[in-house]
Coordinates of C-alpha atoms in Angstrom, one line a residue:
M1 CA -101.8 -108.4 8.5
Y2 CA -99.9 -110.2 5.5
L3 CA -96.5 -108.4 5.8
V4 CA -93.5 -109.8 7.6
V5 CA -90.9 -107.3 8.0
V6 CA -87.1 -108.5 7.7
I7 CA -84.2 -106.3 8.7
L8 CA -81.2 -107.9 7.2
F9 CA -77.7 -107.5 8.8
V10 CA -75.6 -109.0 6.1
Y11 CA -71.9 -108.5 6.3
H12 CA -68.7 -110.4 5.6
N13 CA -67.1 -112.1 8.7
Q14 CA -65.0 -114.8 8.6
G15 CA -64.7 -118.9 7.6
S16 CA -67.6 -120.9 8.4
S17 CA -69.4 -118.3 9.5
F18 CA -70.2 -117.0 6.1
V19 CA -70.6 -120.1 4.3
C20 CA -73.3 -120.7 7.0
L21 CA -75.0 -117.4 6.2
C22 CA -75.0 -118.3 2.6
D23 CA -76.7 -121.5 3.7
H24 CA -79.3 -119.8 5.5
C25 CA -79.8 -117.6 2.5
I26 CA -80.4 -120.7 0.4
V27 CA -83.0 -122.0 2.8
F28 CA -84.6 -118.6 3.2
Q29 CA -85.1 -118.1 -0.7
H30 CA -86.6 -121.5 -1.0
N31 CA -89.3 -121.0 1.9
I32 CA -90.3 -117.5 0.1
K33 CA -90.6 -119.4 -3.4
E34 CA -92.7 -122.0 -1.9
N35 CA -94.8 -119.9 -0.1
N36 CA -95.3 -117.5 -3.6
A37 CA -94.0 -114.6 -1.4
M38 CA -91.6 -112.0 -2.5
I39 CA -89.3 -109.3 -1.2
T40 CA -89.5 -105.7 -1.7
Q41 CA -88.2 -102.6 -0.1
A42 CA -89.9 -100.7 2.7
D43 CA -90.5 -96.9 1.9
K44 CA -88.5 -95.8 4.6
G45 CA -85.8 -97.1 6.9
R46 CA -83.7 -99.5 5.0
T47 CA -85.9 -102.2 5.6
L48 CA -86.9 -105.2 3.6
V49 CA -90.3 -106.4 3.4
I50 CA -91.5 -110.1 2.7
I51 CA -95.1 -110.0 1.5
Y52 CA -97.6 -112.4 -0.3
K53 CA -97.7 -111.7 -4.2
E54 CA -101.2 -111.6 -4.3
D55 CA -101.2 -109.2 -1.5
Y56 CA -98.6 -107.2 -3.1
H57 CA -100.3 -107.2 -6.6
N58 CA -103.7 -106.4 -4.9
K59 CA -102.1 -103.1 -3.3
V60 CA -100.5 -102.2 -6.5
H61 CA -104.1 -102.5 -8.3
T62 CA -105.6 -100.4 -5.4
F63 CA -103.5 -97.9 -6.1
L64 CA -103.8 -98.0 -9.6
T65 CA -107.9 -98.1 -9.6
N66 CA -107.7 -95.4 -7.0
N67 CA -106.1 -92.8 -9.1
N68 CA -107.7 -93.7 -12.6
F69 CA -104.8 -95.4 -14.2
Q70 CA -106.2 -96.9 -17.5
T71 CA -104.9 -99.8 -19.6
I72 CA -103.9 -99.4 -23.1
P73 CA -103.7 -102.3 -25.7
K74 CA -100.5 -100.9 -27.7
N75 CA -97.0 -100.1 -26.3
P76 CA -96.8 -96.8 -27.4
T77 CA -92.8 -96.4 -26.9
N78 CA -92.1 -96.0 -30.9
K79 CA -94.8 -93.5 -31.7
Y80 CA -93.6 -91.4 -28.3
Q81 CA -89.9 -91.8 -29.5
K82 CA -91.1 -90.2 -32.8
Q83 CA -92.7 -87.5 -30.9
I84 CA -89.7 -86.4 -28.9
T85 CA -87.5 -86.5 -31.9
Q86 CA -89.7 -84.4 -34.1
T87 CA -90.2 -81.8 -31.1
I88 CA -86.7 -81.8 -30.4
K89 CA -86.0 -80.7 -33.8
Q90 CA -88.2 -77.8 -33.7
C91 CA -87.1 -76.6 -30.4
N92 CA -84.0 -74.7 -32.1
L93 CA -84.3 -71.6 -29.8
I94 CA -83.4 -73.9 -26.6
F95 CA -81.1 -76.5 -28.1
H96 CA -78.2 -76.5 -30.4
K97 CA -78.5 -78.7 -33.3
E98 CA -75.5 -80.8 -32.3
Q99 CA -77.3 -81.5 -29.2
N100 CA -80.2 -83.0 -31.0
K101 CA -78.5 -86.4 -31.1
Y102 CA -77.8 -86.6 -27.3
L103 CA -81.6 -85.5 -26.3
T104 CA -82.9 -88.9 -27.4
V105 CA -82.7 -92.2 -25.8
R106 CA -81.5 -95.1 -28.1
N107 CA -83.4 -98.3 -28.2
P108 CA -86.2 -96.9 -25.5
K109 CA -88.1 -99.2 -23.5
P110 CA -91.6 -98.5 -21.5
P111 CA -90.9 -97.3 -18.1
T112 CA -91.2 -100.0 -15.5
L113 CA -92.9 -99.9 -12.0
K114 CA -91.8 -101.1 -9.0
T115 CA -93.4 -100.2 -5.4
Q116 CA -92.0 -99.8 -1.8
I117 CA -94.6 -100.6 1.1
K118 CA -95.0 -97.8 3.5
L119 CA -95.0 -99.2 6.9
H120 CA -95.2 -95.9 8.6
K121 CA -98.9 -95.7 7.1
D122 CA -102.3 -97.3 8.2
D123 CA -103.0 -100.1 5.6
N124 CA -99.4 -100.1 4.3
P125 CA -100.1 -98.6 1.1
I126 CA -97.6 -98.4 -1.7
R127 CA -95.3 -95.7 -2.9
P128 CA -95.0 -96.2 -6.6
V129 CA -90.9 -96.1 -8.1
I130 CA -90.8 -95.8 -11.8
N131 CA -87.4 -96.3 -13.4
N132 CA -87.8 -93.7 -16.6
I133 CA -84.2 -93.9 -17.7
H134 CA -85.1 -96.1 -20.5
A135 CA -88.6 -93.8 -21.4
P136 CA -88.1 -92.0 -24.7
S137 CA -88.7 -88.6 -23.1
Y138 CA -86.0 -89.3 -20.2
K139 CA -83.1 -87.3 -21.8
A140 CA -84.7 -84.2 -22.9
A141 CA -86.6 -84.0 -19.8
K142 CA -83.5 -84.1 -18.0
R143 CA -82.1 -81.2 -20.1
L144 CA -85.5 -79.2 -20.0
N145 CA -85.4 -79.5 -16.3
K146 CA -82.4 -77.6 -16.3
I147 CA -83.7 -74.9 -18.5
L148 CA -86.8 -74.3 -16.6
Q149 CA -84.9 -73.9 -13.2
Q150 CA -82.5 -71.4 -14.9
H151 CA -85.8 -69.6 -16.6
L152 CA -88.3 -69.5 -14.2
N153 CA -87.4 -67.6 -11.5
L154 CA -89.6 -69.2 -9.0
D155 CA -90.0 -67.2 -5.7
N156 CA -90.1 -70.3 -3.3
Y157 CA -91.4 -67.9 -0.8
Y158 CA -92.7 -71.1 1.1
T159 CA -90.2 -73.6 0.1
I160 CA -88.2 -75.6 2.3
V161 CA -84.7 -76.6 0.8
N162 CA -83.6 -78.7 3.8
S163 CA -84.7 -79.2 7.6
S164 CA -81.6 -77.7 8.8
T165 CA -82.6 -74.2 7.3
L166 CA -86.0 -74.7 8.8
A167 CA -84.9 -75.6 12.2
Q168 CA -82.9 -72.3 12.4
D169 CA -85.7 -70.2 11.2
L170 CA -88.3 -71.9 13.7
T171 CA -86.0 -71.4 16.5
Q172 CA -85.9 -67.8 15.8
L173 CA -89.8 -67.1 15.6
N174 CA -91.9 -65.6 18.4
I175 CA -94.8 -67.5 19.4
T176 CA -97.2 -67.3 22.3
N177 CA -99.3 -70.0 24.0
K178 CA -102.2 -69.2 21.5
H179 CA -100.3 -70.7 18.6
R180 CA -100.6 -74.7 17.6
L181 CA -98.9 -76.9 15.1
I182 CA -100.2 -78.7 12.3
T183 CA -98.8 -81.0 9.6
L184 CA -100.6 -81.6 6.1
D185 CA -99.8 -84.5 3.6
I186 CA -101.0 -84.1 0.1
K187 CA -102.1 -87.7 -0.9
D188 CA -100.4 -89.0 -4.1
L189 CA -99.5 -85.6 -5.3
Y190 CA -97.7 -86.4 -8.8
V191 CA -100.6 -88.3 -10.0
N192 CA -103.0 -85.6 -9.4
I193 CA -101.2 -82.7 -10.6
P194 CA -103.5 -81.1 -13.7
I195 CA -101.2 -80.9 -16.5
A196 CA -103.2 -78.4 -18.6
Q197 CA -103.4 -75.9 -16.0
T198 CA -99.7 -76.5 -15.0
I199 CA -98.5 -75.8 -18.5
D200 CA -100.4 -72.3 -18.3
T201 CA -99.1 -71.6 -15.4
A202 CA -95.4 -72.3 -16.5
T203 CA -96.1 -70.4 -19.7
T204 CA -97.0 -67.1 -17.7
Q205 CA -94.2 -67.4 -15.4
L206 CA -91.6 -67.8 -18.3
L207 CA -93.0 -65.0 -20.2
K208 CA -92.4 -62.8 -17.4
H209 CA -88.6 -63.2 -18.2
N210 CA -88.4 -64.9 -21.7
D211 CA -89.5 -63.9 -25.3
P212 CA -92.6 -65.5 -26.7
E213 CA -90.7 -67.7 -29.0
T214 CA -88.5 -69.2 -26.7
T215 CA -91.4 -69.9 -24.1
A216 CA -93.5 -71.4 -26.6
Q217 CA -90.6 -73.9 -27.7
M218 CA -90.1 -74.6 -23.9
C219 CA -93.7 -75.2 -23.1
T220 CA -94.4 -77.3 -26.5
L221 CA -91.7 -79.6 -25.5
L222 CA -92.8 -79.8 -21.6
E223 CA -96.1 -80.6 -22.8
V224 CA -95.0 -83.7 -25.2
I225 CA -92.8 -85.1 -22.1
L226 CA -95.6 -84.7 -19.5
Q227 CA -98.3 -86.5 -22.0
Q228 CA -95.8 -89.6 -22.0
N229 CA -96.8 -90.7 -18.6
Y230 CA -97.0 -94.4 -19.1
F231 CA -95.4 -97.7 -17.7
I232 CA -95.4 -101.2 -17.8
F233 CA -96.5 -103.4 -14.8
L234 CA -97.0 -107.3 -15.3
E235 CA -96.7 -106.9 -18.9
Q236 CA -99.6 -104.7 -19.1
I237 CA -99.0 -101.1 -20.3
Y238 CA -100.8 -98.2 -18.1
Q239 CA -101.2 -94.7 -18.8
H240 CA -102.9 -91.6 -16.9
D241 CA -104.8 -88.8 -18.3
K242 CA -103.6 -86.3 -15.7
G243 CA -100.6 -86.1 -13.3
L244 CA -96.7 -86.4 -13.9
A245 CA -94.7 -89.1 -14.8
M246 CA -93.4 -90.7 -11.6
G247 CA -89.7 -90.9 -11.8
S248 CA -88.9 -88.3 -14.5
P249 CA -86.4 -85.6 -13.9
I250 CA -88.7 -83.0 -14.6
S251 CA -91.7 -84.2 -12.4
G252 CA -90.4 -82.2 -9.4
T253 CA -90.1 -78.9 -10.9
V254 CA -93.2 -79.0 -12.5
A255 CA -95.1 -79.9 -9.2
E256 CA -93.4 -77.0 -7.7
I257 CA -94.6 -74.6 -10.6
F258 CA -98.3 -76.0 -9.7
L259 CA -98.0 -75.6 -5.9
Q260 CA -96.3 -72.3 -5.8
H261 CA -99.0 -71.1 -7.9
L262 CA -101.9 -72.5 -5.4
E263 CA -100.0 -71.1 -2.5
H264 CA -99.6 -67.5 -4.1
I265 CA -103.5 -67.6 -4.6
Y266 CA -104.7 -69.5 -1.3
S267 CA -102.1 -69.7 1.3
R268 CA -100.9 -65.6 1.4
P269 CA -104.4 -64.4 2.3
L270 CA -104.1 -66.5 5.6
I271 CA -100.8 -65.2 6.3
E272 CA -101.7 -61.8 5.4
T273 CA -104.5 -61.9 7.7
K274 CA -102.3 -63.3 10.6
R275 CA -104.4 -66.3 11.0
I276 CA -101.2 -68.1 10.3
L277 CA -97.7 -67.2 11.5
L278 CA -96.0 -69.9 9.4
Y279 CA -96.6 -71.8 6.3
T280 CA -94.0 -73.9 4.7
H281 CA -94.0 -77.3 2.3
Y282 CA -91.3 -79.5 1.5
I283 CA -92.4 -81.5 -1.9
D284 CA -95.9 -82.8 -0.3
D285 CA -95.6 -82.2 3.1
I286 CA -96.8 -79.2 4.6
L287 CA -96.2 -77.2 8.1
I288 CA -98.3 -74.7 9.5
I289 CA -98.3 -72.6 12.7
Y290 CA -101.5 -71.0 13.5
Y291 CA -103.0 -68.5 15.8
T292 CA -106.0 -70.3 17.7
E293 CA -107.9 -67.0 18.3
A294 CA -108.1 -66.4 14.4
T295 CA -108.7 -69.8 13.0
N296 CA -108.4 -73.6 14.0
H297 CA -107.2 -77.1 12.6
D298 CA -110.6 -78.0 11.4
Y299 CA -110.9 -74.7 9.1
L300 CA -107.4 -75.0 7.8
T301 CA -107.8 -78.7 6.9
Q302 CA -111.0 -77.7 4.9
Y303 CA -109.8 -74.7 3.6
T304 CA -106.9 -76.2 1.9
N305 CA -108.9 -79.1 0.5
T306 CA -110.8 -76.9 -1.3
M307 CA -107.6 -75.3 -3.0
H308 CA -108.2 -78.0 -5.7
T309 CA -110.6 -81.0 -6.6
N310 CA -107.7 -83.1 -7.5
L311 CA -105.9 -82.9 -4.2
Q312 CA -106.5 -84.2 -0.6
F313 CA -104.7 -82.8 2.2
N314 CA -104.5 -85.3 5.3
P315 CA -103.6 -83.3 8.8
T316 CA -101.9 -84.4 11.9
L317 CA -102.2 -82.3 14.9
E318 CA -99.7 -81.8 17.5
S319 CA -99.8 -83.8 20.6
N320 CA -98.8 -82.3 23.9
G321 CA -97.1 -79.4 22.1
Y322 CA -95.1 -82.0 19.7
I323 CA -95.2 -82.5 16.4
N324 CA -92.9 -84.3 13.6
F325 CA -92.0 -82.9 10.4
L326 CA -89.4 -84.4 8.3
D327 CA -86.8 -85.4 10.4
L328 CA -87.2 -83.2 13.1
T329 CA -89.4 -83.3 16.1
I330 CA -90.7 -79.4 16.4
I331 CA -91.7 -78.6 20.2
R332 CA -93.8 -75.7 21.3
R333 CA -93.0 -73.8 24.3
N334 CA -95.0 -71.0 25.5
I335 CA -92.9 -68.2 23.6
H336 CA -90.6 -70.2 21.3
T337 CA -90.0 -73.4 19.9
E338 CA -87.4 -76.0 20.1
I339 CA -86.0 -78.7 17.9
G340 CA -85.3 -82.2 18.3
I341 CA -84.3 -85.2 15.7
Y342 CA -87.0 -87.3 14.6
R343 CA -86.8 -91.1 13.7
K344 CA -89.4 -92.9 12.1
P345 CA -90.6 -96.3 14.0
T346 CA -89.4 -98.1 10.9
T347 CA -85.9 -96.6 11.0
T348 CA -83.3 -99.1 11.4
D349 CA -79.8 -99.1 13.1
T350 CA -78.1 -100.9 9.7
T351 CA -75.1 -99.2 8.0
I352 CA -72.3 -100.4 6.1
H353 CA -70.4 -102.8 8.7
F354 CA -66.9 -101.5 10.3
T355 CA -65.7 -105.1 8.9
S356 CA -66.7 -104.4 5.2
T357 CA -64.2 -103.9 2.5
H358 CA -66.1 -101.0 1.4
P359 CA -63.7 -97.7 1.3
N360 CA -63.7 -95.7 4.6
E361 CA -65.6 -92.9 3.0
H362 CA -68.6 -94.8 2.3
K363 CA -68.4 -96.6 5.7
L364 CA -68.5 -93.5 7.5
A365 CA -70.8 -91.3 5.4
A366 CA -74.1 -92.2 7.5
Y367 CA -72.1 -91.0 10.5
R368 CA -70.5 -88.0 9.0
Y369 CA -73.8 -86.9 8.1
N370 CA -75.8 -87.8 11.5
I371 CA -72.5 -85.7 13.0
E372 CA -73.1 -82.8 11.0
R373 CA -76.6 -82.7 11.7
I374 CA -76.2 -82.5 15.5
L375 CA -73.6 -79.7 14.8
N376 CA -75.7 -77.8 12.5
L377 CA -79.2 -78.2 14.2
P378 CA -79.9 -75.6 16.9
L379 CA -80.1 -78.5 19.4
K380 CA -80.5 -78.1 23.2
T381 CA -77.4 -79.5 25.0
V382 CA -79.5 -82.3 26.5
Q383 CA -80.8 -83.1 22.9
Q384 CA -77.6 -82.9 21.2
K385 CA -76.1 -85.3 23.9
R386 CA -78.9 -87.8 23.5
E387 CA -78.3 -87.7 19.7
W388 CA -74.5 -88.1 20.2
A389 CA -75.4 -91.2 22.5
T390 CA -77.5 -92.6 19.7
I391 CA -75.1 -92.1 17.2
L392 CA -72.3 -94.3 19.2
H393 CA -74.9 -96.9 19.8
I394 CA -75.3 -97.2 15.9
A395 CA -71.9 -97.5 15.5
Q396 CA -71.4 -99.8 17.8
Q397 CA -74.0 -101.9 16.7
N398 CA -72.4 -101.9 13.5
G399 CA -69.0 -103.1 14.7
F400 CA -67.5 -99.6 14.8
P401 CA -64.9 -98.7 17.7
P402 CA -66.0 -95.6 19.4
T403 CA -62.6 -94.1 19.0
V404 CA -63.2 -94.0 15.1
I405 CA -66.5 -92.3 15.6
H406 CA -64.9 -89.6 18.3
K407 CA -62.0 -88.9 15.7
L408 CA -64.4 -88.3 13.1
R409 CA -66.4 -85.8 15.1
H410 CA -63.3 -84.2 15.9
Q411 CA -62.3 -83.7 12.1
I412 CA -65.7 -82.5 11.3
E413 CA -65.6 -79.8 14.3
H414 CA -62.5 -78.8 13.4
K415 CA -63.2 -78.2 9.5
K416 CA -66.5 -76.4 10.6
K417 CA -64.5 -74.2 13.3
H418 CA -61.8 -73.2 10.5
T419 CA -64.2 -72.6 7.7
P420 CA -65.3 -68.8 6.9
H421 CA -68.8 -68.2 7.9
H422 CA -69.6 -66.6 4.3
M423 CA -68.4 -70.6 2.7
T424 CA -71.2 -72.1 5.1
A425 CA -73.9 -70.1 4.1
K426 CA -75.8 -71.8 1.1
T427 CA -77.5 -69.7 -1.3
R428 CA -79.4 -70.4 -4.5
N429 CA -80.2 -68.0 -7.3
G430 CA -78.9 -64.8 -4.9
Q431 CA -81.7 -65.8 -2.3
H432 CA -80.9 -67.1 1.0
L433 CA -82.4 -70.6 1.7
H434 CA -85.0 -69.8 4.7
T435 CA -87.4 -68.8 2.5
F436 CA -90.6 -70.1 4.0
L437 CA -92.8 -67.7 5.7
Q438 CA -94.8 -65.0 7.4
K439 CA -95.0 -61.6 6.2
Y440 CA -92.1 -60.2 8.2
A441 CA -89.7 -62.9 7.2
R442 CA -90.7 -62.6 3.4
S443 CA -89.8 -59.0 3.0
R444 CA -86.3 -59.4 5.3
T445 CA -85.2 -62.0 2.8
Y446 CA -86.2 -60.2 -0.2
S447 CA -84.2 -57.0 1.3
E448 CA -81.1 -59.1 1.9
T449 CA -81.0 -60.8 -1.5
Q450 CA -80.9 -57.0 -2.8
T451 CA -77.6 -56.0 -1.4

């Protein structure tokens, strides 16, 4: 094990304590440099990781090799800039001529690769993080993403918007002791999305609601943007012949187009034959509740891994009726499910310290989120009390007087009590957000949106 995890509790105190902290930081930085190590972020939990540079580079190169990234001898940025500029000029049906100059990046640069270490995964692989802000296609991708969201009209039958709406629906499901829970994680989703197939799917979807000329311009620009999948690492340019540009504003929407197409073909039959009570996904995480007398976890794992040759689905089975999904712990009882709050083992209790000079809104943001979560989730009284105790403990660890947190909760509860119910029900494109589903829930959601 070459990783050393460091959780830094750095905040401004007074006088000599702060000077002493700075002295320790100088010694700390010197030791890192002397040992040819570096500091990077962990993927989860606000944790910093110290890792030897050689090990870090090996992890990055393992990821690049496993996903077939190729080195290219010449920086293609200028070439890509010309492609984007010319394509934008041809898109007169989706862009006004006056907008064109705002859709190109001045002085573009290759996207840069940085990584975060997945401490919660075996062998601590990397999560690639690519800064696309200076890429030639960044502004065009950002604008086209908004246009696609307005024109695609994706059904979102199996898509989770947030964990709160998922929790509300899970607690309303009627299950039996013959049901079981399983989650599936799609390995390296973005880099394995097939571009040509996804563009064909997008074209078909867009033609349902748009004229052929406008559709052609949107898809032509989309193809140009997706082909510019490159980045620089250690002064070497890498490019991929498949997959989405990690960090591009449009990648999430494109991945959703592809996944929803697959789910329409492969997942719907499982639901309609009642092998599955529930199927839903959030980006690359999938939750399934299945009927053990009609199927089993081995079949589901094998079946999903035949959905597309590019995709690999890694299963996690429930343990004693418990399974973790997103920030929830889902508890299977005999005839219903219960919800708890899940924190990864790598999560730290670090927030902005009470003595910090940050604005109060910033210092209280984390606690506001946690309090709103326990009030919005359908938690049992015991679980809510346990979570409230956790919040108070975290606040104490970061210097907050308990009265401050109690006052914040009172304010949130008062606001929630006096907010009209219709203003708290979020909708998107006229649809209610609980859009994951089995058959009856899908028809219920559809009928509600028609009223």
